[in-house]
Amino acid sequence: MKQIRIAPSILAWDLGNLREAAEIASKGGADQLHLDVIDGHFAPNITFGPGTVKALRKVSDLKFDTHLMVDQPAAYVEKFMDAGSDLLTFHAEVLDGKRFDQLSAAVKARGKEVGLAIKPGTELPKWALERMDTLSALIVMTVNPGFSGQRMDMSLMPKLEKISKAVEERGFDTDIEVDGGVEPENVADVVRNGGNVLVAGAGVYSKENPVSAIGVLRQRAQAARRDG
Ligand code: DX5
Ligand code: ZN
């Protein structure tokens, strides 16, 4: 069975003190740090770029899970890899099979991992399903991209289940990463529907004790598995 992994999203912390966000994630035992890059075109917000990732790389040993919500990933992928990103996730909405293959080859040439993300309203394209064996992670977004602190759209659970089953049936170990509104209250639903990597912005950083919030999410996820 795929490992449960917790990926705090620093977008929910004080953007003037991202070093602290990374420290909280490490102290809480997070598996990876989720970095939301938004370009103001793909989604209605502008967050940070490779310079910020590079600065964070100096102060954190965590795996950098870089979620590229940008219209032109090909123009930036090398810069994020230079900056220290480990997993580079692209959005299916701005790609097709051929463009994905080019990006994927560039990432793999550097020994890094490739992910693919879909917005709530996007079905997994056929070209993506055909390339599932090349993906380390598939991000199923459960809020519209742009901002932390939105409520998870629970009507997406059947879609999550369908995608997880499709991956499982093919025998791939691609991580199913659920991104948007993950909170202790909905972790059981997410896990039962096949999510194994839990991205959490507000679900970690808006809690009174963000360090222990990471452990709470992990415990809930593991309990949901035990209880079926
Ligand atoms: C939304 C981002 C998410 C978001 C998660 O555009 O991709 O990663 O920051 O934050 P929460 O968990 O607060 O929804
Ligand atoms: Zn994200």
mmCIF file with all atom_site columns, N, CA and C in Angstrom, residues 184-227:
data_model
loop_
_atom_site.group_PDB
_atom_site.id
_atom_site.type_symbol
_atom_site.label_atom_id
_atom_site.label_alt_id
_atom_site.label_comp_id
_atom_site.label_asym_id
_atom_site.label_entity_id
_atom_site.label_seq_id
_atom_site.pdbx_PDB_ins_code
_atom_site.Cartn_x
_atom_site.Cartn_y
_atom_site.Cartn_z
_atom_site.occupancy
_atom_site.B_iso_or_equiv
_atom_site.pdbx_formal_charge
_atom_site.auth_seq_id
_atom_site.auth_comp_id
_atom_site.auth_asym_id
_atom_site.auth_atom_id
_atom_site.pdbx_PDB_model_num
ATOM 1   N N  . PRO A 1 184 ? -8.254  18.124 9.111  1.00 0.00 ? 184 PRO A N  1
ATOM 2   C CA . PRO A 1 184 ? -8.442  16.870 9.856  1.00 0.00 ? 184 PRO A CA 1
ATOM 3   C C  . PRO A 1 184 ? -9.817  16.248 9.616  1.00 0.00 ? 184 PRO A C  1
ATOM 4   N N  . GLU A 1 185 ? -10.821 17.091 9.437  1.00 0.00 ? 185 GLU A N  1
ATOM 5   C CA . GLU A 1 185 ? -12.203 16.612 9.278  1.00 0.00 ? 185 GLU A CA 1
ATOM 6   C C  . GLU A 1 185 ? -12.449 15.862 7.966  1.00 0.00 ? 185 GLU A C  1
ATOM 7   N N  . ASN A 1 186 ? -11.657 16.130 6.935  1.00 0.00 ? 186 ASN A N  1
ATOM 8   C CA . ASN A 1 186 ? -11.945 15.445 5.663  1.00 0.00 ? 186 ASN A CA 1
ATOM 9   C C  . ASN A 1 186 ? -10.851 14.469 5.223  1.00 0.00 ? 186 ASN A C  1
ATOM 10  N N  . VAL A 1 187 ? -9.832  14.322 6.056  1.00 0.00 ? 187 VAL A N  1
ATOM 11  C CA . VAL A 1 187 ? -8.727  13.432 5.698  1.00 0.00 ? 187 VAL A CA 1
ATOM 12  C C  . VAL A 1 187 ? -9.202  11.990 5.477  1.00 0.00 ? 187 VAL A C  1
ATOM 13  N N  . ALA A 1 188 ? -10.137 11.542 6.302  1.00 0.00 ? 188 ALA A N  1
ATOM 14  C CA . ALA A 1 188 ? -10.611 10.158 6.161  1.00 0.00 ? 188 ALA A CA 1
ATOM 15  C C  . ALA A 1 188 ? -11.255 9.953  4.789  1.00 0.00 ? 188 ALA A C  1
ATOM 16  N N  . ASP A 1 189 ? -12.062 10.922 4.348  1.00 0.00 ? 189 ASP A N  1
ATOM 17  C CA . ASP A 1 189 ? -12.685 10.809 3.019  1.00 0.00 ? 189 ASP A CA 1
ATOM 18  C C  . ASP A 1 189 ? -11.632 10.760 1.924  1.00 0.00 ? 189 ASP A C  1
ATOM 19  N N  . VAL A 1 190 ? -10.654 11.631 2.064  1.00 0.00 ? 190 VAL A N  1
ATOM 20  C CA . VAL A 1 190 ? -9.599  11.712 1.046  1.00 0.00 ? 190 VAL A CA 1
ATOM 21  C C  . VAL A 1 190 ? -8.861  10.375 0.945  1.00 0.00 ? 190 VAL A C  1
ATOM 22  N N  . VAL A 1 191 ? -8.503  9.820  2.077  1.00 0.00 ? 191 VAL A N  1
ATOM 23  C CA . VAL A 1 191 ? -7.733  8.574  2.092  1.00 0.00 ? 191 VAL A CA 1
ATOM 24  C C  . VAL A 1 191 ? -8.586  7.404  1.585  1.00 0.00 ? 191 VAL A C  1
ATOM 25  N N  . ARG A 1 192 ? -9.843  7.345  2.022  1.00 0.00 ? 192 ARG A N  1
ATOM 26  C CA . ARG A 1 192 ? -10.706 6.238  1.576  1.00 0.00 ? 192 ARG A CA 1
ATOM 27  C C  . ARG A 1 192 ? -10.951 6.285  0.076  1.00 0.00 ? 192 ARG A C  1
ATOM 28  N N  . ASN A 1 193 ? -10.834 7.470  -0.511 1.00 0.00 ? 193 ASN A N  1
ATOM 29  C CA . ASN A 1 193 ? -11.025 7.588  -1.957 1.00 0.00 ? 193 ASN A CA 1
ATOM 30  C C  . ASN A 1 193 ? -9.713  7.519  -2.728 1.00 0.00 ? 193 ASN A C  1
ATOM 31  N N  . GLY A 1 194 ? -8.657  7.145  -2.022 1.00 0.00 ? 194 GLY A N  1
ATOM 32  C CA . GLY A 1 194 ? -7.406  6.838  -2.724 1.00 0.00 ? 194 GLY A CA 1
ATOM 33  C C  . GLY A 1 194 ? -6.289  7.853  -2.625 1.00 0.00 ? 194 GLY A C  1
ATOM 34  N N  . GLY A 1 195 ? -6.508  8.981  -1.954 1.00 0.00 ? 195 GLY A N  1
ATOM 35  C CA . GLY A 1 195 ? -5.423  9.954  -1.800 1.00 0.00 ? 195 GLY A CA 1
ATOM 36  C C  . GLY A 1 195 ? -4.367  9.421  -0.837 1.00 0.00 ? 195 GLY A C  1
ATOM 37  N N  . ASN A 1 196 ? -3.088  9.575  -1.158 1.00 0.00 ? 196 ASN A N  1
ATOM 38  C CA . ASN A 1 196 ? -2.066  9.163  -0.189 1.00 0.00 ? 196 ASN A CA 1
ATOM 39  C C  . ASN A 1 196 ? -1.088  10.283 0.156  1.00 0.00 ? 196 ASN A C  1
ATOM 40  N N  . VAL A 1 197 ? -1.032  11.333 -0.666 1.00 0.00 ? 197 VAL A N  1
ATOM 41  C CA . VAL A 1 197 ? -0.230  12.503 -0.288 1.00 0.00 ? 197 VAL A CA 1
ATOM 42  C C  . VAL A 1 197 ? -1.206  13.639 0.008  1.00 0.00 ? 197 VAL A C  1
ATOM 43  N N  . LEU A 1 198 ? -1.112  14.158 1.202  1.00 0.00 ? 198 LEU A N  1
ATOM 44  C CA . LEU A 1 198 ? -2.050  15.200 1.619  1.00 0.00 ? 198 LEU A CA 1
ATOM 45  C C  . LEU A 1 198 ? -1.337  16.542 1.660  1.00 0.00 ? 198 LEU A C  1
ATOM 46  N N  . VAL A 1 199 ? -1.745  17.432 0.764  1.00 0.00 ? 199 VAL A N  1
ATOM 47  C CA . VAL A 1 199 ? -1.230  18.802 0.793  1.00 0.00 ? 199 VAL A CA 1
ATOM 48  C C  . VAL A 1 199 ? -2.103  19.564 1.781  1.00 0.00 ? 199 VAL A C  1
ATOM 49  N N  . ALA A 1 200 ? -1.481  20.341 2.644  1.00 0.00 ? 200 ALA A N  1
ATOM 50  C CA . ALA A 1 200 ? -2.305  21.128 3.569  1.00 0.00 ? 200 ALA A CA 1
ATOM 51  C C  . ALA A 1 200 ? -1.659  22.480 3.843  1.00 0.00 ? 200 ALA A C  1
ATOM 52  N N  . GLY A 1 201 ? -2.394  23.523 3.460  1.00 0.00 ? 201 GLY A N  1
ATOM 53  C CA . GLY A 1 201 ? -1.961  24.891 3.756  1.00 0.00 ? 201 GLY A CA 1
ATOM 54  C C  . GLY A 1 201 ? -2.565  25.306 5.082  1.00 0.00 ? 201 GLY A C  1
ATOM 55  N N  . ALA A 1 202 ? -3.809  25.775 5.023  1.00 0.00 ? 202 ALA A N  1
ATOM 56  C CA . ALA A 1 202 ? -4.498  26.194 6.244  1.00 0.00 ? 202 ALA A CA 1
ATOM 57  C C  . ALA A 1 202 ? -4.614  25.047 7.242  1.00 0.00 ? 202 ALA A C  1
ATOM 58  N N  . GLY A 1 203 ? -4.733  23.816 6.741  1.00 0.00 ? 203 GLY A N  1
ATOM 59  C CA . GLY A 1 203 ? -4.864  22.636 7.605  1.00 0.00 ? 203 GLY A CA 1
ATOM 60  C C  . GLY A 1 203 ? -3.645  22.403 8.484  1.00 0.00 ? 203 GLY A C  1
ATOM 61  N N  . VAL A 1 204 ? -2.546  23.069 8.158  1.00 0.00 ? 204 VAL A N  1
ATOM 62  C CA . VAL A 1 204 ? -1.346  23.035 9.018  1.00 0.00 ? 204 VAL A CA 1
ATOM 63  C C  . VAL A 1 204 ? -1.099  24.425 9.604  1.00 0.00 ? 204 VAL A C  1
ATOM 64  N N  . TYR A 1 205 ? -0.910  25.391 8.705  1.00 0.00 ? 205 TYR A N  1
ATOM 65  C CA . TYR A 1 205 ? -0.368  26.686 9.147  1.00 0.00 ? 205 TYR A CA 1
ATOM 66  C C  . TYR A 1 205 ? -1.375  27.623 9.809  1.00 0.00 ? 205 TYR A C  1
ATOM 67  N N  . SER A 1 206 ? -2.657  27.349 9.657  1.00 0.00 ? 206 SER A N  1
ATOM 68  C CA . SER A 1 206 ? -3.620  28.214 10.349 1.00 0.00 ? 206 SER A CA 1
ATOM 69  C C  . SER A 1 206 ? -4.042  27.633 11.691 1.00 0.00 ? 206 SER A C  1
ATOM 70  N N  . LYS A 1 207 ? -3.449  26.499 12.050 1.00 0.00 ? 207 LYS A N  1
ATOM 71  C CA . LYS A 1 207 ? -3.801  25.883 13.325 1.00 0.00 ? 207 LYS A CA 1
ATOM 72  C C  . LYS A 1 207 ? -2.991  26.527 14.453 1.00 0.00 ? 207 LYS A C  1
ATOM 73  N N  . GLU A 1 208 ? -3.540  26.384 15.652 1.00 0.00 ? 208 GLU A N  1
ATOM 74  C CA . GLU A 1 208 ? -2.871  26.989 16.801 1.00 0.00 ? 208 GLU A CA 1
ATOM 75  C C  . GLU A 1 208 ? -1.457  26.428 16.964 1.00 0.00 ? 208 GLU A C  1
ATOM 76  N N  . ASN A 1 209 ? -1.325  25.126 16.738 1.00 0.00 ? 209 ASN A N  1
ATOM 77  C CA . ASN A 1 209 ? 0.001   24.512 16.818 1.00 0.00 ? 209 ASN A CA 1
ATOM 78  C C  . ASN A 1 209 ? 0.307   23.815 15.490 1.00 0.00 ? 209 ASN A C  1
ATOM 79  N N  . PRO A 1 210 ? 0.891   24.547 14.563 1.00 0.00 ? 210 PRO A N  1
ATOM 80  C CA . PRO A 1 210 ? 1.129   23.987 13.223 1.00 0.00 ? 210 PRO A CA 1
ATOM 81  C C  . PRO A 1 210 ? 2.047   22.762 13.241 1.00 0.00 ? 210 PRO A C  1
ATOM 82  N N  . VAL A 1 211 ? 2.983   22.720 14.163 1.00 0.00 ? 211 VAL A N  1
ATOM 83  C CA . VAL A 1 211 ? 3.891   21.563 14.219 1.00 0.00 ? 211 VAL A CA 1
ATOM 84  C C  . VAL A 1 211 ? 3.092   20.295 14.517 1.00 0.00 ? 211 VAL A C  1
ATOM 85  N N  . SER A 1 212 ? 2.231   20.360 15.524 1.00 0.00 ? 212 SER A N  1
ATOM 86  C CA . SER A 1 212 ? 1.485   19.148 15.851 1.00 0.00 ? 212 SER A CA 1
ATOM 87  C C  . SER A 1 212 ? 0.354   18.891 14.866 1.00 0.00 ? 212 SER A C  1
ATOM 88  N N  . ALA A 1 213 ? -0.087  19.916 14.141 1.00 0.00 ? 213 ALA A N  1
ATOM 89  C CA . ALA A 1 213 ? -1.145  19.728 13.130 1.00 0.00 ? 213 ALA A CA 1
ATOM 90  C C  . ALA A 1 213 ? -0.710  18.732 12.048 1.00 0.00 ? 213 ALA A C  1
ATOM 91  N N  . ILE A 1 214 ? 0.575   18.692 11.787 1.00 0.00 ? 214 ILE A N  1
ATOM 92  C CA . ILE A 1 214 ? 1.092   17.745 10.774 1.00 0.00 ? 214 ILE A CA 1
ATOM 93  C C  . ILE A 1 214 ? 0.877   16.307 11.263 1.00 0.00 ? 214 ILE A C  1
ATOM 94  N N  . GLY A 1 215 ? 1.181   16.085 12.532 1.00 0.00 ? 215 GLY A N  1
ATOM 95  C CA . GLY A 1 215 ? 0.972   14.760 13.128 1.00 0.00 ? 215 GLY A CA 1
ATOM 96  C C  . GLY A 1 215 ? -0.496  14.389 13.198 1.00 0.00 ? 215 GLY A C  1
ATOM 97  N N  . VAL A 1 216 ? -1.341  15.375 13.434 1.00 0.00 ? 216 VAL A N  1
ATOM 98  C CA . VAL A 1 216 ? -2.783  15.113 13.502 1.00 0.00 ? 216 VAL A CA 1
ATOM 99  C C  . VAL A 1 216 ? -3.279  14.606 12.138 1.00 0.00 ? 216 VAL A C  1
ATOM 100 N N  . LEU A 1 217 ? -2.850  15.266 11.078 1.00 0.00 ? 217 LEU A N  1
ATOM 101 C CA . LEU A 1 217 ? -3.277  14.838 9.735  1.00 0.00 ? 217 LEU A CA 1
ATOM 102 C C  . LEU A 1 217 ? -2.796  13.412 9.466  1.00 0.00 ? 217 LEU A C  1
ATOM 103 N N  . ARG A 1 218 ? -1.566  13.130 9.841  1.00 0.00 ? 218 ARG A N  1
ATOM 104 C CA . ARG A 1 218 ? -1.009  11.793 9.599  1.00 0.00 ? 218 ARG A CA 1
ATOM 105 C C  . ARG A 1 218 ? -1.786  10.726 10.386 1.00 0.00 ? 218 ARG A C  1
ATOM 106 N N  . GLN A 1 219 ? -2.049  11.026 11.650 1.00 0.00 ? 219 GLN A N  1
ATOM 107 C CA . GLN A 1 219 ? -2.792  10.054 12.475 1.00 0.00 ? 219 GLN A CA 1
ATOM 108 C C  . GLN A 1 219 ? -4.176  9.787  11.903 1.00 0.00 ? 219 GLN A C  1
ATOM 109 N N  . ARG A 1 220 ? -4.845  10.855 11.502 1.00 0.00 ? 220 ARG A N  1
ATOM 110 C CA . ARG A 1 220 ? -6.201  10.679 10.940 1.00 0.00 ? 220 ARG A CA 1
ATOM 111 C C  . ARG A 1 220 ? -6.150  9.843  9.662  1.00 0.00 ? 220 ARG A C  1
ATOM 112 N N  . ALA A 1 221 ? -5.142  10.101 8.852  1.00 0.00 ? 221 ALA A N  1
ATOM 113 C CA . ALA A 1 221 ? -5.016  9.380  7.588  1.00 0.00 ? 221 ALA A CA 1
ATOM 114 C C  . ALA A 1 221 ? -4.764  7.903  7.864  1.00 0.00 ? 221 ALA A C  1
ATOM 115 N N  . GLN A 1 222 ? -3.873  7.630  8.798  1.00 0.00 ? 222 GLN A N  1
ATOM 116 C CA . GLN A 1 222 ? -3.562  6.223  9.098  1.00 0.00 ? 222 GLN A CA 1
ATOM 117 C C  . GLN A 1 222 ? -4.748  5.521  9.756  1.00 0.00 ? 222 GLN A C  1
ATOM 118 N N  . ALA A 1 223 ? -5.462  6.252  10.586 1.00 0.00 ? 223 ALA A N  1
ATOM 119 C CA . ALA A 1 223 ? -6.640  5.662  11.232 1.00 0.00 ? 223 ALA A CA 1
ATOM 120 C C  . ALA A 1 223 ? -7.699  5.329  10.179 1.00 0.00 ? 223 ALA A C  1
ATOM 121 N N  . ALA A 1 224 ? -7.870  6.201  9.187  1.00 0.00 ? 224 ALA A N  1
ATOM 122 C CA . ALA A 1 224 ? -8.876  5.962  8.141  1.00 0.00 ? 224 ALA A CA 1
ATOM 123 C C  . ALA A 1 224 ? -8.546  4.676  7.386  1.00 0.00 ? 224 ALA A C  1
ATOM 124 N N  . ARG A 1 225 ? -7.277  4.405  7.213  1.00 0.00 ? 225 ARG A N  1
ATOM 125 C CA . ARG A 1 225 ? -6.872  3.171  6.529  1.00 0.00 ? 225 ARG A CA 1
ATOM 126 C C  . ARG A 1 225 ? -7.168  1.955  7.389  1.00 0.00 ? 225 ARG A C  1
ATOM 127 N N  . ARG A 1 226 ? -6.834  2.067  8.653  1.00 0.00 ? 226 ARG A N  1
ATOM 128 C CA . ARG A 1 226 ? -7.078  0.936  9.576  1.00 0.00 ? 226 ARG A CA 1
ATOM 129 C C  . ARG A 1 226 ? -8.564  0.600  9.654  1.00 0.00 ? 226 ARG A C  1
ATOM 130 N N  . ASP A 1 227 ? -9.360  1.673  9.710  1.00 0.00 ? 227 ASP A N  1
ATOM 131 C CA . ASP A 1 227 ? -10.811 1.458  9.859  1.00 0.00 ? 227 ASP A CA 1
ATOM 132 C C  . ASP A 1 227 ? -11.495 1.105  8.528  1.00 0.00 ? 227 ASP A C  1
#
